[in-house]
Coordinates of C-alpha atoms in Angstrom, one line a residue:
M899 CA -4.5 -15.4 -0.9
E900 CA -6.1 -12.1 -1.9
N901 CA -4.7 -10.1 -4.8
I902 CA -5.3 -6.3 -4.7
S903 CA -4.7 -3.9 -7.6
Y904 CA -5.1 -0.3 -6.6
T905 CA -4.9 2.7 -8.8
T906 CA -3.2 5.5 -6.9
K907 CA -4.2 9.1 -6.8
G908 CA -2.0 12.2 -6.4
V909 CA 1.4 10.4 -6.5
C910 CA 4.1 9.5 -9.1
S911 CA 3.3 5.7 -9.0
R912 CA 0.4 4.6 -11.1
R913 CA -0.7 1.5 -9.5
I914 CA 0.1 -0.8 -6.5
D915 CA -0.3 -4.6 -6.7
I916 CA -0.6 -6.2 -3.2
Q917 CA -0.9 -9.8 -2.1
V918 CA -2.4 -10.6 1.4
E919 CA -2.8 -14.0 3.0
D920 CA -4.6 -14.4 6.4
G921 CA -4.2 -10.6 7.2
I922 CA -0.5 -10.5 6.4
I923 CA 1.1 -8.7 3.5
T924 CA 3.1 -11.1 1.4
S925 CA 4.0 -9.0 -1.5
V926 CA 3.8 -5.3 -2.7
K927 CA 4.8 -3.9 -6.1
F928 CA 4.5 -0.3 -7.1
M929 CA 4.2 0.6 -10.8
G930 CA 6.1 3.8 -11.3
G931 CA 7.2 6.2 -8.6
C932 CA 10.7 6.6 -7.1
A933 CA 12.1 3.1 -7.5
G934 CA 14.3 3.0 -4.4
N935 CA 11.7 4.4 -2.1
T936 CA 8.8 2.2 -3.3
Q937 CA 11.0 -1.0 -3.2
G938 CA 12.0 0.0 0.3
V939 CA 8.5 0.5 1.4
A940 CA 7.5 -2.8 -0.2
A941 CA 10.3 -4.7 1.6
L942 CA 9.5 -3.1 4.9
V943 CA 5.8 -4.1 4.9
K944 CA 6.4 -7.7 3.7
G945 CA 5.3 -9.9 6.6
M946 CA 3.5 -7.1 8.3
S947 CA -0.2 -7.3 9.2
V948 CA -2.6 -5.2 7.2
N949 CA -3.6 -3.3 10.3
E950 CA -0.1 -2.5 11.4
A951 CA 0.8 -1.3 7.9
I952 CA -2.3 1.0 7.8
E953 CA -1.4 2.4 11.2
R954 CA 2.2 3.1 10.3
L955 CA 1.7 4.5 6.7
S956 CA -1.5 6.5 7.0
G957 CA -1.1 10.2 6.7
I958 CA 2.5 10.2 5.4
R959 CA 2.9 13.1 2.9
C960 CA 5.3 13.6 0.1
G961 CA 6.6 17.2 -0.1
F962 CA 3.7 19.5 -0.5
K963 CA 1.4 16.7 -1.7
S964 CA -1.5 15.8 0.6
T965 CA -0.5 12.1 0.1
S966 CA 2.5 9.8 -0.7
C967 CA 3.1 6.3 -2.1
P968 CA 3.1 4.9 1.5
D969 CA -0.1 6.7 2.3
Q970 CA -1.6 5.4 -1.0
L971 CA -0.6 1.8 0.1
A972 CA -2.4 2.4 3.4
N973 CA -5.5 3.6 1.5
A974 CA -5.4 0.5 -0.7
L975 CA -5.3 -1.7 2.4
K976 CA -8.2 0.3 4.1
E977 CA -10.3 -0.3 0.9
F978 CA -9.4 -4.0 1.0
K979 CA -10.4 -4.3 4.6
T980 CA -13.7 -2.5 3.9
K981 CA -14.5 -4.9 1.0
N982 CA -13.6 -8.0 3.0
A983 CA -15.3 -7.0 6.4

């Protein structure tokens, strides 16, 4: 099992802690941010492959921001894939 701790940029949440096992997301916890939305995103990606989560979440924006908590989760997973390639 791989543990990822990602410091977010440009969003309300401060950090995302992710667990991945065999390319599947087993746990996601956002520190800060909109509790209902981040808990919802975390629940939806649990059991999803890293690649599918990246594909679905990349580029989502929050209001006028150029990113969002889901987009930051995708960025964290992209960084994880790059380091483990």
